[in-house]
Amino acid sequence: MNLNYLYTPIQTNVDPPIDTKEQELPLEKLAWEDFEKLCLAVVQIDFTINDCEIYGIKGQAQEGIDIYARQTNGRYSSYQCKRYQEFELNDINKAVEYFKSKTFFDRSDKLYLCTSCEWNKTQVQDRFEELKTELGKENITLVKWDKI
């Protein structure tokens, strides 16, 4: 598979922060495709380029994941990338339920929810803990990457 597209320039023109005290990337200003590429770059820190990639192309059904990485045990770490302004209770429920209904659910032992925003609402945090326990019973570790 030709992976040269991963090294193409991003499509989004984001002005640098004027205030030099800025400590966070302006993730909410990135196009979703560029946010997905950023998530892939972060995943590559743990996995080699041959072991992880973006799943599918724009317009294809993606089985509830955006990135997958094969682990040494033959199972997968699956990643959903959400470039949202806010991550609500319904969003976390939909993301996990959709993943559970697709084929990578049976192939994965880790699900990462990668978002461009923080999960600072108590309802979302509480639901994450509940879903983490539920998926744990299925031998899947649920991992939160908020405001990556």
Short mmCIF file of C-alpha atoms in Angstrom, two decimals:
data_model
loop_
_atom_site.label_atom_id
_atom_site.label_comp_id
_atom_site.label_asym_id
_atom_site.label_seq_id
_atom_site.Cartn_x
_atom_site.Cartn_y
_atom_site.Cartn_z
CA MET A 1 0.00 0.00 0.00
CA ASN A 2 1.37 3.40 -0.96
CA LEU A 3 1.43 5.61 2.14
CA ASN A 4 3.03 8.70 0.58
CA TYR A 5 -0.21 10.66 1.00
CA LEU A 6 0.48 10.75 4.75
CA TYR A 7 3.37 13.09 4.10
CA THR A 8 1.47 15.54 1.89
CA PRO A 9 1.01 19.05 3.27
CA ILE A 10 -2.11 19.62 5.31
CA GLN A 11 -5.07 21.30 3.60
CA THR A 12 -5.95 23.66 6.43
CA ASN A 13 -4.33 27.07 6.72
CA VAL A 14 -4.23 27.86 10.43
CA ASP A 15 -2.71 31.13 11.60
CA PRO A 16 -0.11 30.74 14.32
CA PRO A 17 -1.20 31.89 17.76
CA ILE A 18 -0.51 35.59 18.31
CA ASP A 19 -0.12 35.14 22.06
CA THR A 20 3.14 33.26 22.56
CA LYS A 21 1.79 31.80 25.80
CA GLU A 22 -0.53 29.51 23.82
CA GLN A 23 0.07 25.95 24.99
CA GLU A 24 -2.46 24.03 22.91
CA LEU A 25 -2.81 23.37 19.22
CA PRO A 26 -5.88 24.96 17.59
CA LEU A 27 -7.37 21.54 16.82
CA GLU A 28 -10.86 22.91 16.32
CA LYS A 29 -9.58 24.90 13.31
CA LEU A 30 -8.23 21.86 11.46
CA ALA A 31 -10.21 20.17 8.70
CA TRP A 32 -11.41 16.76 9.88
CA GLU A 33 -9.06 15.05 7.40
CA ASP A 34 -6.10 16.89 8.93
CA PHE A 35 -7.25 16.04 12.45
CA GLU A 36 -7.37 12.39 11.38
CA LYS A 37 -3.81 12.65 10.01
CA LEU A 38 -2.65 14.18 13.28
CA CYS A 39 -4.22 11.30 15.20
CA LEU A 40 -2.46 8.84 12.89
CA ALA A 41 0.87 10.56 13.57
CA VAL A 42 0.26 10.19 17.31
CA VAL A 43 -0.63 6.50 16.86
CA GLN A 44 2.60 5.98 14.94
CA ILE A 45 4.54 6.81 18.09
CA ASP A 46 3.37 3.46 19.49
CA PHE A 47 3.21 1.49 16.24
CA THR A 48 5.38 1.40 13.13
CA ILE A 49 4.09 2.80 9.84
CA ASN A 50 3.50 -0.75 8.57
CA ASP A 51 1.33 -1.61 11.55
CA CYS A 52 -1.17 1.25 11.49
CA GLU A 53 -3.10 3.22 8.93
CA ILE A 54 -6.24 5.17 8.23
CA TYR A 55 -9.11 2.76 7.56
CA GLY A 56 -10.80 3.40 4.24
CA ILE A 57 -11.28 6.62 2.31
CA LYS A 58 -13.74 9.49 2.42
CA GLY A 59 -17.24 8.28 1.66
CA GLN A 60 -16.65 4.62 2.55
CA ALA A 61 -18.26 2.83 5.46
CA GLN A 62 -15.48 2.56 8.04
CA GLU A 63 -16.85 -0.02 10.49
CA GLY A 64 -16.96 2.50 13.33
CA ILE A 65 -13.23 3.26 13.23
CA ASP A 66 -10.94 5.76 11.51
CA ILE A 67 -7.51 4.26 12.26
CA TYR A 68 -6.43 0.74 13.11
CA ALA A 69 -3.14 -0.62 14.41
CA ARG A 70 -2.17 -4.28 14.54
CA GLN A 71 -0.64 -5.33 17.82
CA THR A 72 1.97 -8.04 18.32
CA ASN A 73 -0.76 -10.40 19.61
CA GLY A 74 -2.58 -10.17 16.25
CA ARG A 75 -5.47 -8.14 17.67
CA TYR A 76 -6.15 -4.49 16.88
CA SER A 77 -6.19 -1.14 18.58
CA SER A 78 -9.02 0.78 16.93
CA TYR A 79 -9.30 4.57 16.88
CA GLN A 80 -12.25 6.87 16.30
CA CYS A 81 -11.30 10.49 15.51
CA LYS A 82 -13.89 13.15 16.32
CA ARG A 83 -13.15 16.79 15.52
CA TYR A 84 -15.96 18.24 17.60
CA GLN A 85 -16.44 21.55 19.39
CA GLU A 86 -18.15 19.67 22.24
CA PHE A 87 -18.39 15.97 23.03
CA GLU A 88 -21.81 15.23 24.47
CA LEU A 89 -23.37 12.22 26.18
CA ASN A 90 -25.10 11.19 22.96
CA ASP A 91 -21.78 11.36 21.07
CA ILE A 92 -19.99 8.89 23.32
CA ASN A 93 -22.99 6.55 23.34
CA LYS A 94 -23.27 6.60 19.54
CA ALA A 95 -19.53 6.12 19.02
CA VAL A 96 -19.30 3.06 21.26
CA GLU A 97 -22.60 1.50 20.16
CA TYR A 98 -21.67 1.84 16.49
CA PHE A 99 -18.25 0.30 17.14
CA LYS A 100 -19.90 -2.60 19.00
CA SER A 101 -22.12 -3.34 16.00
CA LYS A 102 -19.27 -3.62 13.48
CA THR A 103 -16.55 -6.14 12.63
CA PHE A 104 -13.61 -4.46 14.39
CA PHE A 105 -15.37 -4.98 17.72
CA ASP A 106 -14.52 -8.68 17.55
CA ARG A 107 -10.97 -8.01 16.30
CA SER A 108 -9.95 -5.32 18.78
CA ASP A 109 -8.83 -5.28 22.37
CA LYS A 110 -8.50 -1.48 22.58
CA LEU A 111 -10.77 1.34 21.45
CA TYR A 112 -9.41 4.88 21.53
CA LEU A 113 -11.83 7.80 21.29
CA CYS A 114 -9.74 10.72 19.99
CA THR A 115 -11.39 14.12 20.18
CA SER A 116 -10.32 17.68 19.53
CA CYS A 117 -12.21 18.90 22.60
CA GLU A 118 -12.21 18.13 26.29
CA TRP A 119 -14.76 15.85 27.92
CA ASN A 120 -15.46 18.08 30.87
CA LYS A 121 -19.16 17.42 31.44
CA THR A 122 -19.82 15.09 34.35
CA GLN A 123 -22.42 13.12 32.38
CA VAL A 124 -19.87 12.32 29.67
CA GLN A 125 -17.14 11.48 32.19
CA ASP A 126 -19.49 9.22 34.16
CA ARG A 127 -20.70 7.50 31.00
CA PHE A 128 -17.11 6.95 29.87
CA GLU A 129 -16.40 5.14 33.14
CA GLU A 130 -19.53 3.00 32.70
CA LEU A 131 -18.62 2.13 29.11
CA LYS A 132 -15.05 1.39 30.14
CA THR A 133 -16.39 -1.20 32.59
CA GLU A 134 -18.86 -2.63 30.03
CA LEU A 135 -16.22 -3.00 27.33
CA GLY A 136 -13.78 -4.41 29.88
CA LYS A 137 -16.15 -7.35 30.31
CA GLU A 138 -15.66 -7.95 26.57
CA ASN A 139 -11.86 -7.73 27.02
CA ILE A 140 -11.70 -4.36 25.30
CA THR A 141 -9.95 -1.42 26.93
CA LEU A 142 -11.64 1.92 26.28
CA VAL A 143 -9.17 4.80 26.16
CA LYS A 144 -9.95 8.52 26.14
CA TRP A 145 -7.75 10.87 24.09
CA ASP A 146 -9.55 14.15 24.61
CA LYS A 147 -7.98 17.38 23.40
CA ILE A 148 -5.09 15.32 22.01
#
